[in-house]
Amino acid sequence: METVPQTSRLSALLQWCEAHGASDLHGRGGSPFIVRIHGRLSTVPVELFPAPEDWTLTSWFLDAFSPGLIARIATRHEVDASFHHGALRYRANFSKQRGMQSFSFRIVPQHRMGLEELQLPVSLAELVTEPRGLILVTGPTGQGKSTTLRALLQHLNESASLRIITVEDPIEYLFTDASSHFEQREVGLDTASFADGIRNAMRQDPNVIFVGEIRDRDSIWAAMQAAETGHLVLTTLHADSAPQAIGRIREFYPAGEQDGISALLARNLKAIICQRLVPNVLGTRTPCLELMRHDAGIAEAILENEMNRLTGIIEAATHVGMHSFDQYLQEMLAAGVVTEATARTYAVNRHRLDLALRGIVTTQPILQPTRNR
């Protein structure tokens, strides 16, 4: 594992970012450094850290990383890696833009935060009590998908005796065995691909397989086969809603194979958690979720590829734990977690939210938000 020396020039910049609560750091030759704090981008003061030249970044990397990683950065267009800085672990991407070096670093929290601490409904823990099936956590980049899955895996680790195998690119969070037994594998280092890692994991007596991300048809097929053969599979996918997530999976396959994929999903998809982080009244961010769970109506809509039915089924099934993004957002507004302006900005259907705020549309309460939101 790479470790950035505390005496390096890069370390000084990382220390500044950590002291100011930054989650992400971006740099490129010829431009000031940029950080993201509570979801908002800002510029690192140039009087403290002047905008680097291309050769400056190369020099900083030589000062901070191993010769092996430096060689990969120099010879490849893009490189994914991870490193430690003090007690913190970072996920890193090194890339080029207009022929010059650039990078993006993200802090990966290593403390054991539970669902309630992450301002997530504790009812999510029920999802991982399923003995088999596929659970997807979806949403745009940077919306806490991996953090939510980490909390679910840690819940399993502390509450059940299971063998859990992870396939990641790169490994972000290092689990310590509690009640469960972990094996963590990194794509490119321990296995050739996500699909290979999943297929091999199935031969190694797992109860649970965590896949960092499904990116292609091979990894999707391997994940669904693992769920089909009796394993609980948790993974992430970039999609804004449950219908979009299912549509995206179908689109990885030619038209002649899509009905078969829908049949696999209808049988094995246990839940989709769609997550976005929205600004709260405290100036930080709180997860807002859409939750779809498996039932007969959901399975039928997926099997018949009638994605337009899913939102209606989800909104009508709050009594069994399902809810749409806007339903959750209205609960957060009622609980004083977010402002009305924020709710209007982030609502999927703003017109319907306006009607609800005027009392024209009523919904059954679905959540009991925790006080620390």
CSV table of C-alpha atoms in Angstrom, one decimal, residues 278-282 329 332-334 336-346 353 357:
chain,number,residue,atom,x,y,z
A,278,VAL,CA,-28.9,16.9,-0.2
A,279,PRO,CA,-27.9,20.0,1.7
A,280,ASN,CA,-29.4,20.0,5.2
A,281,VAL,CA,-30.2,22.9,7.6
A,282,LEU,CA,-26.9,22.3,9.4
A,329,LEU,CA,-37.7,14.2,0.7
A,332,MET,CA,-37.2,15.2,5.6
A,333,LEU,CA,-38.9,18.5,5.0
A,334,ALA,CA,-41.6,17.8,7.6
A,336,GLY,CA,-37.0,20.0,9.6
A,337,VAL,CA,-34.0,18.3,8.1
A,338,VAL,CA,-34.0,20.3,4.9
A,339,THR,CA,-35.5,23.7,3.9
A,340,GLU,CA,-38.5,24.1,1.6
A,341,ALA,CA,-36.1,25.7,-1.0
A,342,THR,CA,-33.9,22.6,-0.9
A,343,ALA,CA,-36.8,20.3,-1.3
A,344,ARG,CA,-38.1,22.2,-4.3
A,345,THR,CA,-34.6,22.2,-5.9
A,346,TYR,CA,-34.0,18.5,-5.4
A,353,LEU,CA,-44.2,18.5,-4.4
A,357,LEU,CA,-47.0,21.4,0.3
